[in-house]
CSV table of C-alpha atoms and ligand atoms in Angstrom, one decimal:
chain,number,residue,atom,x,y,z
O,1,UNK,CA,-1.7,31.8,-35.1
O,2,UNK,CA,-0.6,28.0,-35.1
O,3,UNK,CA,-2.1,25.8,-37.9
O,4,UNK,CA,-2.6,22.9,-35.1
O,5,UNK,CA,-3.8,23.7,-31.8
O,6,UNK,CA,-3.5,20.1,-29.2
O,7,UNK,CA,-4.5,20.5,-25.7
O,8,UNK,CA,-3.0,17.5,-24.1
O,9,UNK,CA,-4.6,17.2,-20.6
O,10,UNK,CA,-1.7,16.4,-18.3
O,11,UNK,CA,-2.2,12.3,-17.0
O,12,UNK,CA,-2.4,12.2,-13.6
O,13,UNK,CA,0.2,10.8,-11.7
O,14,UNK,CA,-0.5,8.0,-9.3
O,15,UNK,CA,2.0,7.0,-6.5
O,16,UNK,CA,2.1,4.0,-3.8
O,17,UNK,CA,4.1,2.1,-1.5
O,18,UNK,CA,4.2,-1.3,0.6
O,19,UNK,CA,6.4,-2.8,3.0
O,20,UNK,CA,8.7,-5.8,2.1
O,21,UNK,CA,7.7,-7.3,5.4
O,22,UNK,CA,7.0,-11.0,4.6
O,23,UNK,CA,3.9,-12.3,3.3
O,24,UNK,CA,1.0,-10.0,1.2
O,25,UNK,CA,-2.1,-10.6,2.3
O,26,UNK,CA,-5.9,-10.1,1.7
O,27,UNK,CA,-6.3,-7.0,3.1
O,28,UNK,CA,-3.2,-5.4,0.7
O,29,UNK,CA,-4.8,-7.2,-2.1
O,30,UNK,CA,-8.1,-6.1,-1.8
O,31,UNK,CA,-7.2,-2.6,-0.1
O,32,UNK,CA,-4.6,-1.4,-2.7
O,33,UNK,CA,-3.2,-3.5,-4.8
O,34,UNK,CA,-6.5,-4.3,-7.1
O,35,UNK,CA,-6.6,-1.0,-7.2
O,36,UNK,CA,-3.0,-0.5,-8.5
O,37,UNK,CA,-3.3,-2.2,-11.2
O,38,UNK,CA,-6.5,-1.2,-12.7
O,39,UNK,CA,-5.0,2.8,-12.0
O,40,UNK,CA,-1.7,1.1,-14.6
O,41,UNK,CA,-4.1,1.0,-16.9
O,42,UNK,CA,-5.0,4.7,-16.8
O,43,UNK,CA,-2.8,6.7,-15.4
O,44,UNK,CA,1.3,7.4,-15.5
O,45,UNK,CA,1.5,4.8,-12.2
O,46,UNK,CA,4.6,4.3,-10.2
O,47,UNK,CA,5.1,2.1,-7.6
O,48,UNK,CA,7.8,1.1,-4.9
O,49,UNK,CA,8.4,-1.2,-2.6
O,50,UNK,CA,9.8,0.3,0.6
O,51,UNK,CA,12.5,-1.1,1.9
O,52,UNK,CA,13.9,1.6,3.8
O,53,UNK,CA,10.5,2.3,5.7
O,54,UNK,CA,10.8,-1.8,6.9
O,55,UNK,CA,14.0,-0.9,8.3
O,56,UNK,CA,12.1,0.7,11.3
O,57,UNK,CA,11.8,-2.6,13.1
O,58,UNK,CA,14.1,-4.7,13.1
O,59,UNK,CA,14.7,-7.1,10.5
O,60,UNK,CA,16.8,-10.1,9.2
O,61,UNK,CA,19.4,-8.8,6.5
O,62,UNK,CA,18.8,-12.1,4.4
O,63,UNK,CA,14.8,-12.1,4.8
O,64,UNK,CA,14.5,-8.8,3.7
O,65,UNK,CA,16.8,-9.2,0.7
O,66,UNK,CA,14.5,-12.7,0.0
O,67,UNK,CA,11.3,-10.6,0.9
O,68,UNK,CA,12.0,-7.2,-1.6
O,69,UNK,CA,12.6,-9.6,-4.4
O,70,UNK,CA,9.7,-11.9,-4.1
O,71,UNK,CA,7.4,-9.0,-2.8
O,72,UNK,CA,8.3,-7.5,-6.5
O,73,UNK,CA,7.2,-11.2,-8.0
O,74,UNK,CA,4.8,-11.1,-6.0
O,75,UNK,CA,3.4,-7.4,-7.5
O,76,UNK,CA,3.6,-8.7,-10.9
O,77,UNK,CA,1.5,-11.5,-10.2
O,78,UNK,CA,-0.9,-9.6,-9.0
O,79,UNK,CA,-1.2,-7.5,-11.9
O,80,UNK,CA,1.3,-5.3,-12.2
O,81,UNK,CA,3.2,-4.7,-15.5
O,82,UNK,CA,6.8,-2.9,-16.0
O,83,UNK,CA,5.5,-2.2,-18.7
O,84,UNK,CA,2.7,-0.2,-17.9
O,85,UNK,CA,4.0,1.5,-14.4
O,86,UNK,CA,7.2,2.3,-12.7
O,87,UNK,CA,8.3,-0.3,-10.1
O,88,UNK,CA,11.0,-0.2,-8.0
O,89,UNK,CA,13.0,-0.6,-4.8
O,90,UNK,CA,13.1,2.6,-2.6
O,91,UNK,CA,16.6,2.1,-1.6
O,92,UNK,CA,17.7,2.1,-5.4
O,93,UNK,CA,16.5,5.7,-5.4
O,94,UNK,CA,18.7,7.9,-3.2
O,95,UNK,CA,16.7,10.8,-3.8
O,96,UNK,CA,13.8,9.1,-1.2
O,97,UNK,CA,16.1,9.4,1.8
O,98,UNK,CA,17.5,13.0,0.7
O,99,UNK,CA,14.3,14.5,0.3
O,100,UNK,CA,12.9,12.5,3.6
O,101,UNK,CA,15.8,14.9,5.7
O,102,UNK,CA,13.9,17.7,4.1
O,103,UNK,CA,10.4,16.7,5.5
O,104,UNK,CA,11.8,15.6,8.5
O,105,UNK,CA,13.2,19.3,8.8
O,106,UNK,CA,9.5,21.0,7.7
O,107,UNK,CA,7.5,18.4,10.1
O,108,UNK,CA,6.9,18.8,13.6
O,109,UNK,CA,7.4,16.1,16.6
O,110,UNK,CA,4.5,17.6,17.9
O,111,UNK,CA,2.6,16.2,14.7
O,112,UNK,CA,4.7,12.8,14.5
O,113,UNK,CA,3.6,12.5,18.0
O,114,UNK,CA,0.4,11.8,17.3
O,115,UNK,CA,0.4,9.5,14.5
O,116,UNK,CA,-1.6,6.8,15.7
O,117,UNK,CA,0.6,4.1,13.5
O,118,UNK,CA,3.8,5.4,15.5
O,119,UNK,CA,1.8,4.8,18.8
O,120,UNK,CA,0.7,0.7,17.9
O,121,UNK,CA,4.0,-0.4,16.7
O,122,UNK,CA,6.1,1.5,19.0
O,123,UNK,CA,3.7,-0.6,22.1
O,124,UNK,CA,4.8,-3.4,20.2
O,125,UNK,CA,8.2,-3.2,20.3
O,126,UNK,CA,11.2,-3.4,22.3
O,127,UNK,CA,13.5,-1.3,20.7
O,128,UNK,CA,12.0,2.1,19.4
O,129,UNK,CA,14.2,3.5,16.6
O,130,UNK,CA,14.1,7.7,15.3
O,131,UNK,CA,13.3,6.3,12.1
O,132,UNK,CA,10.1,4.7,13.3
O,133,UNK,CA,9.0,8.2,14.6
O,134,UNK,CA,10.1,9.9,11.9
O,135,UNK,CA,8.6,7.5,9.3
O,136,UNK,CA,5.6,9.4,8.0
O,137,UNK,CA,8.1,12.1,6.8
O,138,UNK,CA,10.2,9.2,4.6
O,139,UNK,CA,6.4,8.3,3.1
O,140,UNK,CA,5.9,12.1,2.4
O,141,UNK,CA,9.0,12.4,0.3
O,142,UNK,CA,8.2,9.0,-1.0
O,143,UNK,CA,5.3,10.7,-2.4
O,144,UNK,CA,6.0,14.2,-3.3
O,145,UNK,CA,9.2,13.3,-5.2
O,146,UNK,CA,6.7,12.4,-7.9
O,147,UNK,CA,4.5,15.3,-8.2
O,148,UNK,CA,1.7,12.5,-7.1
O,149,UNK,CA,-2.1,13.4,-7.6
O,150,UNK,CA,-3.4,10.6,-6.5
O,151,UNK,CA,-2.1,7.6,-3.6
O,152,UNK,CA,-4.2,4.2,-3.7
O,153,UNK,CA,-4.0,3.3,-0.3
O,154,UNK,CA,-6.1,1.3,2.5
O,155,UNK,CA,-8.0,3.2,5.0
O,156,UNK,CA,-5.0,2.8,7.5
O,157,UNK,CA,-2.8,5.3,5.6
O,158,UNK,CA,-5.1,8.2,5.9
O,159,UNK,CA,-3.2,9.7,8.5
O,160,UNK,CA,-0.3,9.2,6.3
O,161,UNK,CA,-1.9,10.7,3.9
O,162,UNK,CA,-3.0,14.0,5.7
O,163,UNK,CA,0.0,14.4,7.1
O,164,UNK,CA,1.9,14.7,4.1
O,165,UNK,CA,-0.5,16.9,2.5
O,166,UNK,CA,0.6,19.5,5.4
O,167,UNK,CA,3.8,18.5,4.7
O,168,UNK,CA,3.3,19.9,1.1
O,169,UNK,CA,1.0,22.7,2.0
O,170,UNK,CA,3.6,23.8,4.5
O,171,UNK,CA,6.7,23.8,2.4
O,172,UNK,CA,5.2,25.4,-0.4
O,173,UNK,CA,4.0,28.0,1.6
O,174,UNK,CA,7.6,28.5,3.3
O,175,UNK,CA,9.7,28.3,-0.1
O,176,UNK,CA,7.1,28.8,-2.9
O,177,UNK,CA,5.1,26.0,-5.2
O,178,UNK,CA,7.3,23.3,-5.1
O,179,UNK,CA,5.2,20.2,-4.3
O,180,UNK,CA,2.0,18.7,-6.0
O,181,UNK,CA,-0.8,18.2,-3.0
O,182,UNK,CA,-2.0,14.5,-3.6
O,183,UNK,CA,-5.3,13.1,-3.0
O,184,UNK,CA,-5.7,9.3,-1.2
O,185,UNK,CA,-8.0,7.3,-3.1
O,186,UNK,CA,-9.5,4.9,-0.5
O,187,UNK,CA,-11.6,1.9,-2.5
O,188,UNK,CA,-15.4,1.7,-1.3
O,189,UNK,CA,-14.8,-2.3,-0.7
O,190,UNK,CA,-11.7,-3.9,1.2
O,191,UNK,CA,-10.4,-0.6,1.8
O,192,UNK,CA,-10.7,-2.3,6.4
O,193,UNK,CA,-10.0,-6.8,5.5
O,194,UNK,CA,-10.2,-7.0,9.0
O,195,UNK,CA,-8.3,-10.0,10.9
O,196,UNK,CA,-11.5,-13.5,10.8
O,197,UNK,CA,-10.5,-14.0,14.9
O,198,UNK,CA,-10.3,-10.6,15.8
O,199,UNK,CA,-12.7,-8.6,13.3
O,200,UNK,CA,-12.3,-5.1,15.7
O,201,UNK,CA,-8.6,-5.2,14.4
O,202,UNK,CA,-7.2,-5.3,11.0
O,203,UNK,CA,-5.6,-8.5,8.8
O,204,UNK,CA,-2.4,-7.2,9.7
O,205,UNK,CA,1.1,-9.1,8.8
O,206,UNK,CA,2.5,-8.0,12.1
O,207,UNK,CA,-0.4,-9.1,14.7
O,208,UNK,CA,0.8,-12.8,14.2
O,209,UNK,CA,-2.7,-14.0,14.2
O,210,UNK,CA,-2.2,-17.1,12.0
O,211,UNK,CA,-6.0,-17.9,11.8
O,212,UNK,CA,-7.2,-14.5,11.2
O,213,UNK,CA,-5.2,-13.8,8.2
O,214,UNK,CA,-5.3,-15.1,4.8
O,215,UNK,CA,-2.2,-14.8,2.8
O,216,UNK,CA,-1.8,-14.4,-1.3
O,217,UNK,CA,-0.2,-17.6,-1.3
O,218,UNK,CA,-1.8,-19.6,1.0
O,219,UNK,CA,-3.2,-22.9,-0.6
O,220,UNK,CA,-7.4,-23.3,-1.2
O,221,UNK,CA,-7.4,-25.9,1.7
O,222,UNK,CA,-6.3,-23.9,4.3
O,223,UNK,CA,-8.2,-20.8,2.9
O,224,UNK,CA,-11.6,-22.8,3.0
O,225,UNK,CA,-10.5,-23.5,7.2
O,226,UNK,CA,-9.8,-20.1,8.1
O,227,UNK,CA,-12.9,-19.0,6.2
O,228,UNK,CA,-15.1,-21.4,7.9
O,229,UNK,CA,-13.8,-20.7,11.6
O,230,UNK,CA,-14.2,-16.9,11.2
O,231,UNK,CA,-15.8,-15.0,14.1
O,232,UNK,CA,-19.3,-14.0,13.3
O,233,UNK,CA,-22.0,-13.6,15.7
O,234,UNK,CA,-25.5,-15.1,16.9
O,235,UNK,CA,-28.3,-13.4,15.5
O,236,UNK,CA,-28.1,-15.4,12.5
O,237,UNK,CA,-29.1,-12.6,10.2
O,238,UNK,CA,-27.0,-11.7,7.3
O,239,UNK,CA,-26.6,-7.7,7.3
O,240,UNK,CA,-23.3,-5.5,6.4
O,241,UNK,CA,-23.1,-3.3,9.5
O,242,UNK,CA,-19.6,-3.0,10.4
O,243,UNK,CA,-20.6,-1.8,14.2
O,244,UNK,CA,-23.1,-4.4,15.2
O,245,UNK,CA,-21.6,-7.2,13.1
O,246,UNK,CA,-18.1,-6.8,12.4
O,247,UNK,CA,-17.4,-10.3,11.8
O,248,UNK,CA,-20.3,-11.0,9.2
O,249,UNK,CA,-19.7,-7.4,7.8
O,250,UNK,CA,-15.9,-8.2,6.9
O,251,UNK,CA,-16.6,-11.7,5.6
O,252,UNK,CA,-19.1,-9.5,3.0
O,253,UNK,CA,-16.8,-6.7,2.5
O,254,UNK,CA,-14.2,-9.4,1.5
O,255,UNK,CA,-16.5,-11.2,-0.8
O,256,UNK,CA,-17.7,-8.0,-2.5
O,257,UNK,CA,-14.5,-6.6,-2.8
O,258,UNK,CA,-13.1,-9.8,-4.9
O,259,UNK,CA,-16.1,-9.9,-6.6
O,260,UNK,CA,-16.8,-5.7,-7.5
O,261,UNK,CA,-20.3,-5.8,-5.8
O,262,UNK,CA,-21.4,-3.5,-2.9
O,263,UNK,CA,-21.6,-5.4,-0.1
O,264,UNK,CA,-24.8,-4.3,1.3
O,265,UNK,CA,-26.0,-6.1,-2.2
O,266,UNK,CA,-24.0,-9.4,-1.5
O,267,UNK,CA,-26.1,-9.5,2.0
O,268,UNK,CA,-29.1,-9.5,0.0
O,269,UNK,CA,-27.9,-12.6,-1.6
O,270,UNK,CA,-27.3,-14.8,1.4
O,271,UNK,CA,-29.7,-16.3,4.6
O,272,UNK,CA,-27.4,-18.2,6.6
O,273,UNK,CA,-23.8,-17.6,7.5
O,274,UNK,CA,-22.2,-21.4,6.4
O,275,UNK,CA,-23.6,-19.8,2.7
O,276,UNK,CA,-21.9,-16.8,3.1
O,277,UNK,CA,-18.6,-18.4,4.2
O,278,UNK,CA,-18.4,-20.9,1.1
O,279,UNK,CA,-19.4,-18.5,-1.1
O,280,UNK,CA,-16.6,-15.9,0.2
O,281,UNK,CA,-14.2,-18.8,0.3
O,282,UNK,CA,-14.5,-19.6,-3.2
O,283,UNK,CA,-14.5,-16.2,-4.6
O,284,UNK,CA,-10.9,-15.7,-2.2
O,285,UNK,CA,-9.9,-18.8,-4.2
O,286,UNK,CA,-10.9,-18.3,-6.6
O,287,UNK,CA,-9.1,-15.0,-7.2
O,288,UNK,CA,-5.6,-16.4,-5.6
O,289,UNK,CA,-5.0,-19.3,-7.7
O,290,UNK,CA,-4.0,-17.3,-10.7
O,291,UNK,CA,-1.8,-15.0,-8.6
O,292,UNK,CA,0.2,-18.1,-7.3
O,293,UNK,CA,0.2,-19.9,-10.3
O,294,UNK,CA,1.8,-16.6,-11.8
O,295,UNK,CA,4.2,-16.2,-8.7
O,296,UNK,CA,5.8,-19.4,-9.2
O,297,UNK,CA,6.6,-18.7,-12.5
O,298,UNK,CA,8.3,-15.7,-11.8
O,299,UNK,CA,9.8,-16.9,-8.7
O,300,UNK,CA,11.8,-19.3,-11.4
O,301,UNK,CA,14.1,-16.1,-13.0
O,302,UNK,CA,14.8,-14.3,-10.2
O,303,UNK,CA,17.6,-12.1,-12.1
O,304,UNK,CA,14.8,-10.9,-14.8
O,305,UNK,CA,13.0,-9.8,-12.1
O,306,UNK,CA,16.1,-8.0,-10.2
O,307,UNK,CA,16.6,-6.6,-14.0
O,308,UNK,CA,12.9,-5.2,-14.4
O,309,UNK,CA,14.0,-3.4,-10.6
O,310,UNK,CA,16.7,-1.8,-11.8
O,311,UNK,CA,14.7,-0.4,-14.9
O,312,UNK,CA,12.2,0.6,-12.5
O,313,UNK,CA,14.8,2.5,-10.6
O,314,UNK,CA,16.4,4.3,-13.5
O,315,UNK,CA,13.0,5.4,-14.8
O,316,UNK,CA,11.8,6.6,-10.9
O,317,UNK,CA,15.3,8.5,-10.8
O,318,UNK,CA,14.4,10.7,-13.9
O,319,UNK,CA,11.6,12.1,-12.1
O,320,UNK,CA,12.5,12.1,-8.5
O,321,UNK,CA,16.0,13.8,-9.1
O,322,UNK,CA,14.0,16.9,-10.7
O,323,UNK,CA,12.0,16.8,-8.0
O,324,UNK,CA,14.8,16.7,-5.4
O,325,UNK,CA,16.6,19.8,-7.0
O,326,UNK,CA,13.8,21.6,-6.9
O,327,UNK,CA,13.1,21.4,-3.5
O,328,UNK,CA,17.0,21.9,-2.4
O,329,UNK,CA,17.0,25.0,-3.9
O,330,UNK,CA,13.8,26.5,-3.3
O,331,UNK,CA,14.9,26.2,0.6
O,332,UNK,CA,18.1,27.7,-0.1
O,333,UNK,CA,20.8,24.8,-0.5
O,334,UNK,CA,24.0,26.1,-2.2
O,335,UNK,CA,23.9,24.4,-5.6
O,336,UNK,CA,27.1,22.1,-6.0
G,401,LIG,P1,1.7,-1.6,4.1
G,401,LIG,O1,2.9,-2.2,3.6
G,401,LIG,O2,1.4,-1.8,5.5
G,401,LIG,O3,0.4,-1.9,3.3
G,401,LIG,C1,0.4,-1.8,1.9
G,401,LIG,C2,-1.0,-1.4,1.4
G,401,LIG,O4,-2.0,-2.4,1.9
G,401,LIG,C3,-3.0,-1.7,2.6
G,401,LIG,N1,-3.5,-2.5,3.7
G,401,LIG,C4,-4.8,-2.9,3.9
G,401,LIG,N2,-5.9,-2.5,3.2
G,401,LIG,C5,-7.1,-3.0,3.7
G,401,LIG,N3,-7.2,-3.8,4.8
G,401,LIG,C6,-6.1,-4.2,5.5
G,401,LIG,N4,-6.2,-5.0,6.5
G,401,LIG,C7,-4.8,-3.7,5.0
G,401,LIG,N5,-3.6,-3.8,5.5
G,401,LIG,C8,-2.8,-3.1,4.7
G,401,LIG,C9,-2.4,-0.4,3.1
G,401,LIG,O5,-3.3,0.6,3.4
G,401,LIG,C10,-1.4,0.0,2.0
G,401,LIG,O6,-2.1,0.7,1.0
G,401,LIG,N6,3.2,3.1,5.1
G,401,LIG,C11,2.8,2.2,4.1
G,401,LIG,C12,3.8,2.1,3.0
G,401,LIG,C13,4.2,3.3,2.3
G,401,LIG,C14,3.4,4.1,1.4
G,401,LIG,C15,4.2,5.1,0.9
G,401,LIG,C16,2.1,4.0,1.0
G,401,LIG,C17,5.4,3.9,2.3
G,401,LIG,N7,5.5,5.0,1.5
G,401,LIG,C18,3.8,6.1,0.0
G,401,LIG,C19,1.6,4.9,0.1
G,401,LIG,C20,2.4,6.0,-0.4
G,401,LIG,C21,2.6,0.8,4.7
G,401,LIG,O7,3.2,0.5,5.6
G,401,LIG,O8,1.8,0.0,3.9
C-alpha cells in the first residue's frame, strides 16, 4: 500500500485563437480576450495568434508580418503573460497545418457548406480561396492538437465550435479515443459588441464601418464621439432587450461587460440615454488607457517580443507534436 496517496485533479486545458487582421477591437476585448486572461490565471492556457487562418483573404505580406507582431503586443497589453500561458504564432507550429489535412479529410463539404461564416465573407469577396471553405477544419486542429477542454470564444464561433466537436466525435469514433471534445465558454456580457451604426450586425474589423467600431487603441477623444453618435432609438426608456432595442441594449452590454455587472442591473442605473452614453464612454476609456499605455511600451522592443513568440512556439510544439502522432497513427499512417 503507498505511504502517500496524492490525487492531482488534471488542470484543464484552455485553448484560443484570433486573427492577425489589423486592429483589435471592443468586441474581441470584451468577447474573449478578458476572458483569456482571467482563464491564465487558472488554468494551463494557450493561446495563438492565427496567421495561417488570415491567409484566407487576401492580405499584404508586410501588414501581416507588422499585424502578428503587434497583435502579440497587443495580447500582452491586454493581460496576457508568457509567463502564465502559451502564446504563439500558428505558422511557427507546423503541426496546425498537418493535422488541419487530417480534419479536412474527416469533415464533410456538405457540413463546410453550411457554415454561415464561409457564406458572409465569401459574399464579400472577389476571389474565393479552398482554404476559406475549408477553414473551420484548420480551427478544429487548432484546437484538438491541445487536448482542449475549454475554448473562450465570442458568440460568433459557436458554429466553429460545434463543428469541431463533430470533428472530434467523428474521428474518435472512426480510429478510437484520440481527441479531447472541448466545450465553448461564451461570457454572459460582450460575448455580441455589436457595431454603434449598425447594432443588427456585429463590431466587426472587416465591415469597414469606421463609426461603429471602437478600436483598443483608439484615443478617449474619439471614443467619447463614436459613443455619443451611437444608434439608439426613440422611446426614451432605458431597458436591455436586445430585440426591441438593439442599440441601447449593446451600449449596456458594453458598459456591463467592462464593468462585470449584468446589464439588465446597469439599466436600472440610468433614465436618459446622454447618461448612459457618458457613463459607457468613460468606463470604455477608462479600461483602454492602460492597455495603450502598456502597448507602447512593448511596441518599443519588438525583438523581446518576437523572442517571447518563439518560446511560445517551442512550448506549443511539445504538446501539439504528441498530439499529431497520435492521430497519424491511429488512422493508419506508416510511421517514418
Ligand atoms: P476573430 O479573430 O474574428 O476574433 C477573435 C475573438 O474575438 C471574438 N469577437 C467578438 N466577440 C464579441 N463581439 C464581437 N463583435 C466580436 N468580434 C470578435 C471572437 O468570437 C473570437 O473569440 N475563427 C476565429 C479564430 C480562431 C480560433 C481558433 C478561435 C482560429 N482558430 C481556435 C478559437 C479557437 C476568428 O476568426 O476569431
Amino acid at each position: 500500500m503507498p505511504i502517500h496517496r496524492v490525487t492531482l485533479a488534471k488542470m484543464a486545458r484552455v485553448f484560443s485563437g484570433i486573427q492577425p487582421s489589423g486592429d483589435l477591437h471592443l468586441g474581441n476585448l470584451l468577447g474573449a480576450l478578458m476572458n483569456w486572461v482571467n482563464h491564465q490565471e487558472e488554468h494551463e492556457a494557450v493561446y495563438c495568434i492565427v496567421d495561417l487562418h488570415a491567409l484566407t483573404l487576401p492580405q499584404d505580406p508586410e501588414e501581416l508580418r507588422t499585424n502578428t507582431l503587434e497583435l502579440a503586443q497587443l495580447l500582452m497589453a491586454v493581460g496576457l503573460n508568457p509567463e502564465r500561458c502559451t502564446l504563439f504564432a500558428q505558422s511557427h507550429v507546423p503541426e496546425h497545418s498537418q493535422l488541419a489535412w487530417l480534419m479536412e479529410c474527416t469533415v464533410s463539404y456538405g457540413e463546410l457548406s453550411r457554415m454561415t461564416a464561409f457564406k458572409d465573407k465569401s459574399d464579400r469577396s472577389d476571389f474565393i480561396s479552398a482554404g476559406l471553405f475549408t477553414y473551420p477544419a484548420l480551427q478544429a486542429a487548432d484546437i484538438l492538437l491541445y487536448d482542449t477542454d475549454l475554448v473562450p470564444v465570442g458568440d460568433d464561433q459557436r458554429q466553429h465550435l460545434e463543428i469541431t466537436r463533430d470533428i472530434a466525435e467523428r474521428f474518435n469514433s472512426r480510429f478510437g479515443e484520440t481527441f479531447v471534445v472541448p466545450q465553448h465558454v461564451i461570457p454572459a456580457a460582450g460575448a455580441r459588441v455589436m457595431d454603434l451604426q449598425h447594432p443588427e450586425r456585429k463590431m466587426s474589423k472587416s465591415q469597414d464601418s469606421v463609426n461603429g467600431t471602437i478600436n483598443v487603441l483608439e484615443p478617449p477623444d474619439s471614443i467619447r464621439k463614436k459613443i455619443k453618435r451611437a444608434v439608439t432609438d426613440s422611446d426614451g426608456e432605458v431597458r436591455f432587450d436586445f430585440a426591441k432595442k438593439a442599440g441601447v441594449s449593446n451600449l449596456l452590454s458594453i458598459l456591463g461587460a467592462a464593468t462585470g455587472t449584468d446589464p439588465n442591473k446597469v439599466a436600472e442605473s440610468f433614465d436618459r440615454y446622454g447618461d448612459l452614453k457618458t457613463a459607457t464612454a468613460d468606463a470604455a476609456i477608462e479600461l483602454l488607457l492602460p492597455i495603450q499605455q502598456r502597448f507602447a511600451e512593448l511596441q518599443a522592443d519588438p525583438s523581446e517580443t518576437r523572442r517571447l513568440l518563439k518560446v511560445g512556439a517551442e512550448k506549443a510544439q511539445e504538446v501539439a507534436s504528441q498530439t499529431l502522432n497520435r492521430a497519424k497513427q491511429n488512422c493508419g499512417l506508416l510511421e517514418a
